[in-house]
GROMACS .gro file of C-alpha atoms in nm:
model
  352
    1UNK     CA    1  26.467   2.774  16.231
    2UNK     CA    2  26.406   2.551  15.886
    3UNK     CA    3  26.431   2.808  15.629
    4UNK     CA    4  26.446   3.182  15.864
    5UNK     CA    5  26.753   3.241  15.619
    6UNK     CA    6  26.955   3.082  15.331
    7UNK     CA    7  27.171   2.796  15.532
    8UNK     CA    8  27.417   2.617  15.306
    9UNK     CA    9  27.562   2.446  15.588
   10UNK     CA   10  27.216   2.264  15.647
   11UNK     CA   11  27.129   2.209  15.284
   12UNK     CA   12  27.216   2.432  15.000
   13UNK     CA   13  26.887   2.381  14.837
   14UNK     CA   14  26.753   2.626  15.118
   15UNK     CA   15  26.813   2.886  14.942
   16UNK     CA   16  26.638   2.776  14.601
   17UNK     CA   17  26.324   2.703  14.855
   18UNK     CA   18  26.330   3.001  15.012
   19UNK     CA   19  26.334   3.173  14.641
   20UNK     CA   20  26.025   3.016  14.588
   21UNK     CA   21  25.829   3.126  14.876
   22UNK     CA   22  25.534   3.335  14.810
   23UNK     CA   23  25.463   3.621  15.031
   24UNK     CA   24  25.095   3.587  15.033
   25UNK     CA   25  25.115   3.250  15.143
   26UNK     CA   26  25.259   2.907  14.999
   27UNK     CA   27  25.523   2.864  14.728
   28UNK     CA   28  25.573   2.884  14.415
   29UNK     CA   29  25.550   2.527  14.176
   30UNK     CA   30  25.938   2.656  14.134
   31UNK     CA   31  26.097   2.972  13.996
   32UNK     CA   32  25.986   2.997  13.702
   33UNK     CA   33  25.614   2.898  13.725
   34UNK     CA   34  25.422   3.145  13.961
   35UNK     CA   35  25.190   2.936  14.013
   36UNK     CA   36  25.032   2.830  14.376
   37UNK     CA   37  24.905   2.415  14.471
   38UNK     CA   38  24.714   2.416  14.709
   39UNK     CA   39  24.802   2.008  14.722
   40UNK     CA   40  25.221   2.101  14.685
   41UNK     CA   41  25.219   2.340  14.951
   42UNK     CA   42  25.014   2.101  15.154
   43UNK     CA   43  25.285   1.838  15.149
   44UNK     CA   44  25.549   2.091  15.175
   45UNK     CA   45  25.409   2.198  15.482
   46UNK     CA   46  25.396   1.857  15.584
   47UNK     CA   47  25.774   1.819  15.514
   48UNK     CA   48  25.873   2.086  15.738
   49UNK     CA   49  25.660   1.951  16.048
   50UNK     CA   50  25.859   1.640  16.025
   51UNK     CA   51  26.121   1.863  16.189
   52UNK     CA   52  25.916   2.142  16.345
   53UNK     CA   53  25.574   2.132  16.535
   54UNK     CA   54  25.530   2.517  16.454
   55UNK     CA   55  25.536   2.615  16.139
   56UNK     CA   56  25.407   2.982  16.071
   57UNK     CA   57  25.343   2.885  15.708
   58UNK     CA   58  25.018   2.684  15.780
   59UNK     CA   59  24.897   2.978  15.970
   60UNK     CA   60  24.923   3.242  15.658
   61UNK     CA   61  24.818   2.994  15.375
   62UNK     CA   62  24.515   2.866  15.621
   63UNK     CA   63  24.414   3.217  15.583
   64UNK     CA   64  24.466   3.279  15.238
   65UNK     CA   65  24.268   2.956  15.130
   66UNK     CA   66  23.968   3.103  15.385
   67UNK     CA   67  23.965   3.427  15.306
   68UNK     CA   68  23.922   3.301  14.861
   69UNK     CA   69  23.623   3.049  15.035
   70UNK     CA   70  23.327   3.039  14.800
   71UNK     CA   71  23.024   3.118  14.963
   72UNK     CA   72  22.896   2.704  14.918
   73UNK     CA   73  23.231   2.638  15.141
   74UNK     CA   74  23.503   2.531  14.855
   75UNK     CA   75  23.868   2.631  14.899
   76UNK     CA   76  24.082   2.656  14.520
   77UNK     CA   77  24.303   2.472  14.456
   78UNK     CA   78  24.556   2.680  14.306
   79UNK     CA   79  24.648   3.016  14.269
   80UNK     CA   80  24.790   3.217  13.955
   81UNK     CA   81  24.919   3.537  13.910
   82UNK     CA   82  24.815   3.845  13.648
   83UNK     CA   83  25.045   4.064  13.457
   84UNK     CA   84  25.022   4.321  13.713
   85UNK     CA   85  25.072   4.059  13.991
   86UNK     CA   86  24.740   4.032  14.151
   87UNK     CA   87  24.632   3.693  14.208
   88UNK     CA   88  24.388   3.453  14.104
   89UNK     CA   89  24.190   3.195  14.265
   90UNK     CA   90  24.095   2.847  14.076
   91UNK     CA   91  23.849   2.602  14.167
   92UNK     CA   92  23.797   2.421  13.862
   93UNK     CA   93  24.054   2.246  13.622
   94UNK     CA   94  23.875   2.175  13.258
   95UNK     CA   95  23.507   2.317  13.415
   96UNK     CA   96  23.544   2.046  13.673
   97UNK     CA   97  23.529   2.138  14.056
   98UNK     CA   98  23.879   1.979  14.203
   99UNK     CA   99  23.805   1.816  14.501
  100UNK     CA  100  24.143   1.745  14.734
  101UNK     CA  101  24.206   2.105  14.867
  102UNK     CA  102  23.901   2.109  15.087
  103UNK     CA  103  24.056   1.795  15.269
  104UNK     CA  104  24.371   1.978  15.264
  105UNK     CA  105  24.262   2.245  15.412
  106UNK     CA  106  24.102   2.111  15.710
  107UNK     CA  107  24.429   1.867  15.779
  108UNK     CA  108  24.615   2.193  15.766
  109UNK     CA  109  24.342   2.370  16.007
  110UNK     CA  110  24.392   2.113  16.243
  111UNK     CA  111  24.751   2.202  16.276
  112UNK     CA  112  24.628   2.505  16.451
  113UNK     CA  113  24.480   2.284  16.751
  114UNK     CA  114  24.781   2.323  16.982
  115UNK     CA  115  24.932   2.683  16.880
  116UNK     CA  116  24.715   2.894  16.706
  117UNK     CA  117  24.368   2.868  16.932
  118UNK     CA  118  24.258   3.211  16.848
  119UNK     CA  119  24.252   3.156  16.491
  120UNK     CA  120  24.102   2.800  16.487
  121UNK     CA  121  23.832   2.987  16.679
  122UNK     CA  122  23.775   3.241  16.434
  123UNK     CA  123  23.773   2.998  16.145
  124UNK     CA  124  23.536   2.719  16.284
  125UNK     CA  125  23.236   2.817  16.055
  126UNK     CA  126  23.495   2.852  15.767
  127UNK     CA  127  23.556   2.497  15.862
  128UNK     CA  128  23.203   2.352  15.905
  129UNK     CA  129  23.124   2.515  15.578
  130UNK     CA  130  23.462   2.344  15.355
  131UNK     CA  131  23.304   2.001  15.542
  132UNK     CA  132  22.994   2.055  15.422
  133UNK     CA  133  23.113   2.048  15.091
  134UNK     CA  134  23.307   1.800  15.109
  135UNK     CA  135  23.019   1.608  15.216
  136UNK     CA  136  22.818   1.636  14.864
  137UNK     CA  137  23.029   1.382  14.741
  138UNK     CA  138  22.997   1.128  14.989
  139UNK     CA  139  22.804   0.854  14.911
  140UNK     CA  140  22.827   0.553  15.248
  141UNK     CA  141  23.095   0.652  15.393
  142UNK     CA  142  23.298   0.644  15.122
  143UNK     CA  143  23.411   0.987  14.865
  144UNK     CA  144  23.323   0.964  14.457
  145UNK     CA  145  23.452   1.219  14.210
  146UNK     CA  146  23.471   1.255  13.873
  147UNK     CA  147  23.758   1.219  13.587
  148UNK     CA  148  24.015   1.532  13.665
  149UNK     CA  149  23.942   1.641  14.009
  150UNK     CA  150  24.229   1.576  14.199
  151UNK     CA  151  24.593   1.486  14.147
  152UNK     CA  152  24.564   1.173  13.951
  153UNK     CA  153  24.407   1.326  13.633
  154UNK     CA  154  24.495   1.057  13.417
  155UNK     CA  155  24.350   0.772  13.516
  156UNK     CA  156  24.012   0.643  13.459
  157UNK     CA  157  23.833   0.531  13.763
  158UNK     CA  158  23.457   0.451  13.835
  159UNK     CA  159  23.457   0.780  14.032
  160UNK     CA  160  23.631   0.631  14.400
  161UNK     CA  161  24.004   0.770  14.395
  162UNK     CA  162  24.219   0.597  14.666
  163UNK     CA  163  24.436   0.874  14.712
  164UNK     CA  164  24.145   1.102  14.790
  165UNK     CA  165  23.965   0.917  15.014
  166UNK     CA  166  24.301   0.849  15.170
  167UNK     CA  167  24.301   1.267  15.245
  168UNK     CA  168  23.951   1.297  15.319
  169UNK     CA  169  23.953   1.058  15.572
  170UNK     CA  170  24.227   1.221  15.782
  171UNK     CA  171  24.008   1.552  15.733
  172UNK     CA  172  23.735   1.379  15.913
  173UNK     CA  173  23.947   1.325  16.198
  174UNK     CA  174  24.084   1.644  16.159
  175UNK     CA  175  23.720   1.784  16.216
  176UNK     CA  176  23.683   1.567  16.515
  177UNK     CA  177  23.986   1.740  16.667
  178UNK     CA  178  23.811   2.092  16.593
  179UNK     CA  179  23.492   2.043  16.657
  180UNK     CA  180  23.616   1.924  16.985
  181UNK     CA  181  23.856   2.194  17.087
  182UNK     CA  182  23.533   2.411  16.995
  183UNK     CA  183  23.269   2.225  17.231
  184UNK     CA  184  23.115   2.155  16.985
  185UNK     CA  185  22.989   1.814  17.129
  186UNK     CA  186  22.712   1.692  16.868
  187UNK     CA  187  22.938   1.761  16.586
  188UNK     CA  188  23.247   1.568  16.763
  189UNK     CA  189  22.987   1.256  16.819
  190UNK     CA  190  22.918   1.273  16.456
  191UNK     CA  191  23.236   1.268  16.325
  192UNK     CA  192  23.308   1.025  16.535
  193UNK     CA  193  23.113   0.797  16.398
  194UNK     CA  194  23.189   0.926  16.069
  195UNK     CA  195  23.509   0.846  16.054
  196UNK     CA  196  23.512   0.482  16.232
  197UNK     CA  197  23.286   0.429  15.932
  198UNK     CA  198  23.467   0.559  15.666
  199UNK     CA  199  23.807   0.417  15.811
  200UNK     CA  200  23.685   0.081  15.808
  201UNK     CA  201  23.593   0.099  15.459
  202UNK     CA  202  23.879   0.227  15.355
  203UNK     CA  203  24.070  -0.033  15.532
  204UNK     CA  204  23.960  -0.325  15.308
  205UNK     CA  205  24.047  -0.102  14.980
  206UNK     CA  206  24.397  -0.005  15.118
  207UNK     CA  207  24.551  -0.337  15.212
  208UNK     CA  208  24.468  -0.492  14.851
  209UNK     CA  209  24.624  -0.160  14.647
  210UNK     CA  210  24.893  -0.129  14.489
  211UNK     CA  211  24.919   0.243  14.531
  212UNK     CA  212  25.222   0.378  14.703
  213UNK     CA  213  25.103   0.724  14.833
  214UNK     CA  214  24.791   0.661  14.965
  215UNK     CA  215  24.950   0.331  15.196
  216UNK     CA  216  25.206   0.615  15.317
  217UNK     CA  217  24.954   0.834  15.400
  218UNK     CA  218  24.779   0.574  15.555
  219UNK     CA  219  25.068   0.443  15.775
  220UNK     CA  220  25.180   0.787  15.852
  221UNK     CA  221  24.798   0.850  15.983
  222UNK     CA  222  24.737   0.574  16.167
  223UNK     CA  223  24.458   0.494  15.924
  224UNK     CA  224  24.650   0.160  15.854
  225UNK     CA  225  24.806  -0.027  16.216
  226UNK     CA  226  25.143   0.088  16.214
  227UNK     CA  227  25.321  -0.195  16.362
  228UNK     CA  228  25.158  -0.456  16.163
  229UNK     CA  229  25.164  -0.304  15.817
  230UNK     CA  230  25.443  -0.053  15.768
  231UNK     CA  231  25.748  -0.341  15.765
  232UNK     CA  232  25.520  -0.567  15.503
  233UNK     CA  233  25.499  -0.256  15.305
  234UNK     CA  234  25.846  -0.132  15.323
  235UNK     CA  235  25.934  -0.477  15.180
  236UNK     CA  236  25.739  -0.406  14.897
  237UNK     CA  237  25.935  -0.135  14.774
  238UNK     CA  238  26.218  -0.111  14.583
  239UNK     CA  239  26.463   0.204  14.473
  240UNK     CA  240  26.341   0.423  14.306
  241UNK     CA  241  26.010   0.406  14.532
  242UNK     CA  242  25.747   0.403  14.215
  243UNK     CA  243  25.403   0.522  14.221
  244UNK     CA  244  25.293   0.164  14.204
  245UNK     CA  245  25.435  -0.145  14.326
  246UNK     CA  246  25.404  -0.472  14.126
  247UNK     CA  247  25.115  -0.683  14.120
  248UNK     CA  248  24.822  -0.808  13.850
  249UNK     CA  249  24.620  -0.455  13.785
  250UNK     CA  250  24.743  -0.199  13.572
  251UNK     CA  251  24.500   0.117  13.603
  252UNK     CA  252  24.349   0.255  13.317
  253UNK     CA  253  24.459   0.619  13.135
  254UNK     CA  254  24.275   0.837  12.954
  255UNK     CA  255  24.274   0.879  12.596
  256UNK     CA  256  24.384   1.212  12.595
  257UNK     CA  257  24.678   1.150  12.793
  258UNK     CA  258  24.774   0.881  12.527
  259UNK     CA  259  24.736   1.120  12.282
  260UNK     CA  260  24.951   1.380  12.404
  261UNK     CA  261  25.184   1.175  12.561
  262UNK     CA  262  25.136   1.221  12.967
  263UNK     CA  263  24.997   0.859  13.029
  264UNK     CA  264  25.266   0.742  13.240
  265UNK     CA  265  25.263   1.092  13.449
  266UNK     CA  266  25.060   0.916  13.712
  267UNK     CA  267  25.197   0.555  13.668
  268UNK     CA  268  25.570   0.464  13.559
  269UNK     CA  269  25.693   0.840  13.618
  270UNK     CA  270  25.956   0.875  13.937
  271UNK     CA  271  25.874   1.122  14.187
  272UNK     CA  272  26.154   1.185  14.436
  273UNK     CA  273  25.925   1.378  14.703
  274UNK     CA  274  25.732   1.088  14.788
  275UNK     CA  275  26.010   0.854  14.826
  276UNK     CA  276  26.160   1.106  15.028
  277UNK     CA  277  25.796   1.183  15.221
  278UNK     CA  278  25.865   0.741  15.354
  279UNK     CA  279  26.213   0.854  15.487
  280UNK     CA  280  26.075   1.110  15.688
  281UNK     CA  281  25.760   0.865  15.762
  282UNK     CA  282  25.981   0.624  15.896
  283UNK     CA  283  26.209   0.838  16.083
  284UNK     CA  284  25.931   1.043  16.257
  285UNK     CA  285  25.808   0.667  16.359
  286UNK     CA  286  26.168   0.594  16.485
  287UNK     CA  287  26.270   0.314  16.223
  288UNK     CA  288  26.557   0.478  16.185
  289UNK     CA  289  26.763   0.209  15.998
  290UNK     CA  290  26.496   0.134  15.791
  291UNK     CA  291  26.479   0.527  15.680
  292UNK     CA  292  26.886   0.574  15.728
  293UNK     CA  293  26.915   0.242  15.386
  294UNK     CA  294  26.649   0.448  15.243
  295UNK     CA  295  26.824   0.799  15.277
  296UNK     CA  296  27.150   0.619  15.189
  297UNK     CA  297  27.022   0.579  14.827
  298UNK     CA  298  26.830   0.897  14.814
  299UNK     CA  299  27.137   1.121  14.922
  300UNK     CA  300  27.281   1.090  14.525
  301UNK     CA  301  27.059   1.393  14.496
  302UNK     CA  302  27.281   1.614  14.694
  303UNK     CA  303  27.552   1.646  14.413
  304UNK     CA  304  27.252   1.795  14.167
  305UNK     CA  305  27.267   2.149  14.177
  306UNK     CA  306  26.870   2.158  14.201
  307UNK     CA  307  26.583   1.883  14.201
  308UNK     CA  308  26.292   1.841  13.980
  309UNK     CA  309  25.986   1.738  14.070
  310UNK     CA  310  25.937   1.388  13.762
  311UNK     CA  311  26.184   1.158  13.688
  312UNK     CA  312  26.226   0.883  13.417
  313UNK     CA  313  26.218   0.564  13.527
  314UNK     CA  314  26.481   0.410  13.223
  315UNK     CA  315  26.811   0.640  13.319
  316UNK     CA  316  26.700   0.913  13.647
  317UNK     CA  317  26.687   1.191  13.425
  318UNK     CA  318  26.400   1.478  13.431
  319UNK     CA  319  26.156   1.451  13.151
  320UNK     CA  320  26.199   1.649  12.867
  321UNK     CA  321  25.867   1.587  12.593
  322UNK     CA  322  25.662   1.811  12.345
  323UNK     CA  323  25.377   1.811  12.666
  324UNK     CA  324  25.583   1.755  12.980
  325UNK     CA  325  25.852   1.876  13.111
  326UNK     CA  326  25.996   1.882  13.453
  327UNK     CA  327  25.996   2.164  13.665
  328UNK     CA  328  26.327   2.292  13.820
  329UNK     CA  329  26.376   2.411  14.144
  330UNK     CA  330  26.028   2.206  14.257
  331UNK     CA  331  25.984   2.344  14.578
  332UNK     CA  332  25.789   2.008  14.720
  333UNK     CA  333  26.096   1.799  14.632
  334UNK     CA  334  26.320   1.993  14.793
  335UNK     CA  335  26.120   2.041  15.138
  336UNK     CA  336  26.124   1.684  15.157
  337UNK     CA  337  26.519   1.618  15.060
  338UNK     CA  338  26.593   1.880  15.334
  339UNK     CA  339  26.375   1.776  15.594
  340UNK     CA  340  26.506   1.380  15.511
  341UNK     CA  341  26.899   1.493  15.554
  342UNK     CA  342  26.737   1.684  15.854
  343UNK     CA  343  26.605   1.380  16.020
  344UNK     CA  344  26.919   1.176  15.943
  345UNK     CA  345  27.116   1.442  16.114
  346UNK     CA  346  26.875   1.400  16.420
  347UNK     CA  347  26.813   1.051  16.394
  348UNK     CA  348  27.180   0.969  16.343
  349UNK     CA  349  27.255   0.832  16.690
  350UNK     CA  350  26.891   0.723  16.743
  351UNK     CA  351  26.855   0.350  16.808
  352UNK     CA  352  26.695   0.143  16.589
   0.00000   0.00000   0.00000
């Protein structure tokens, strides 16, 4: 079992993950910051069912985000911890609500569907409700936020976030699954309908980005045709997979993050996880040579004695600045390097 007990022989960075676990539920940014994402322990979950359908984790943080619910149906989007060690929900970040851990959460509820019937039972209302809320920002079929309320805080936009739209989507379809498994029939009709709607808008705003993550996400979900886009977009990238891939618009920052010096943090900056997250894409869709070239470049990490979650792009080395600095022992990089050298390991005889 991924992570039951410290396992050098599988990875030694086990151990520095399993350091980092929380025991009400998540993990820690890394050891030093006890701090709780809702969005990092999202895709670490998602790392570790690349390799295993059942993974009790989703169970206790589904009910730790439900159980902090506001009564309007919002989930936070982080938790912190006092001085005495009790913790602390957030749903704001600068007085603005943050907006991607209600989509999170009801990806992360779906995972329930197959294993955990009881409890998707019990939390159906907690799940209409986090919709519903969801739902105040959507504006035809398609999801508007403000500046700062998701993970790409430094970049201006007009208030429609690919990334987010990217998550909220699946979450539709995510309530389609629930709402089914719960007879719900009216509510499975309408999102439905919902959903072919807001897929086929998103469609037309996918294929002209230049976006890495959301595409993934995309291809990984089906929300893009898997065997017509994912070799096109493979070709696209190049090592170190970047946060953008080249083309004629540059996105916009903010002038605060100019000022203090975090304007590339969502543009230029390397994050290993996600080029890590298209190995385990691509293996979990059976390219397996395509993901075994990738892995071949991404397996120089194995001689660090511990990842970090930001890169620089100029020599591979984690930032080091007066405002940023890159965290140590990142718990979401290292669920997705040893789920990749997990997948090679399976995958290794696996035809192309």
């Amino acid at each position: 079992q991924l992570l039951s007990k410290p396992d050098h022989s599988v990875c030694p960075f086990s151990t520095q993950l399993k350091m980092n676990e929380c025991k009400r539920g998540g993990w820690y940014t890394n050891n030093e910051h006890r701090t709780v994402l809702t969005r990092e322990t999202f895709f670490t979950i998602m790392a570790l069912k690349f390799c295993k359908e059942d993974v009790p984790h989703i169970e206790k943080y589904i009910e730790r985000l439900s159980k902090h619910m506001t009564s309007d149906g919002q989930v936070p989007w982080k938790f912190t911890e006092t001085w005495m060690g009790e913790e602390v929900p957030h749903y704001t970040n600068n007085n603005k609500e943050v907006v991607d851990a209600n989509a999170q959460f009801l990806i992360l509820l779906e995972c329930l569907y197959d294993t955990r019937s009881k409890t998707l039972k019990r939390l159906y209302l907690h799940a209409r409700r986090a919709f519903q809320w969801l739902e105040k920002f959507m504006k035809n079929y398609e999801f508007y936020e403000d500046y700062g309320c998701s993970w790409g805080n430094t970049i201006k936009h007009s208030g429609y976030v690919l990334l987010t739209n990217v998550l909220v989507c699946k979450s539709i379809h995510s309530m389609e699954i629930i709402c089914m498994s719960q007879g719900d029939n009216i509510q499975h009709k309408l999102m439905i309908k919902t959903h072919g709607k807001f897929k086929e808008s998103l469609q037309k705003k996918l294929y002209t980005s230049q976006e890495v993550l959301p595409r993934m996400l995309a291809i990984h979900w089906n929300i893009l045709p898997q065997s017509t886009f994912c070799d096109s977009f493979n070709q696209e990238l190049k090592y170190p997979i970047p946060l953008l891939t080249p083309g004629p618009v540059l996105p916009s920052t903010t002038w605060d993050s100019w000022l203090y010096g975090v304007d590339d943090i969502h543009t230029s900056l390397l994050y290993p996880w996600i080029g890590l997250l298209w190995i385990n894409i691509l293996f979990k869709m059976y390219k397996t040579e395509l993901a075994k070239n990738w892995w071949e470049k991404y397996s120089s990490y194995d001689s660090d004695s511990t990842l970090y979650d930001i890169y620089s792009p100029m020599n591979m080395i984690p930032i080091e600045r007066a405002f940023l600095k890159s965290h140590s022992c990142h718990s979401l990089t290292l669920s997705m390097f040893i789920v990749a050298k997990q997948m090679k390991d399976i995958h290794i005889k696996s035809p192309q």
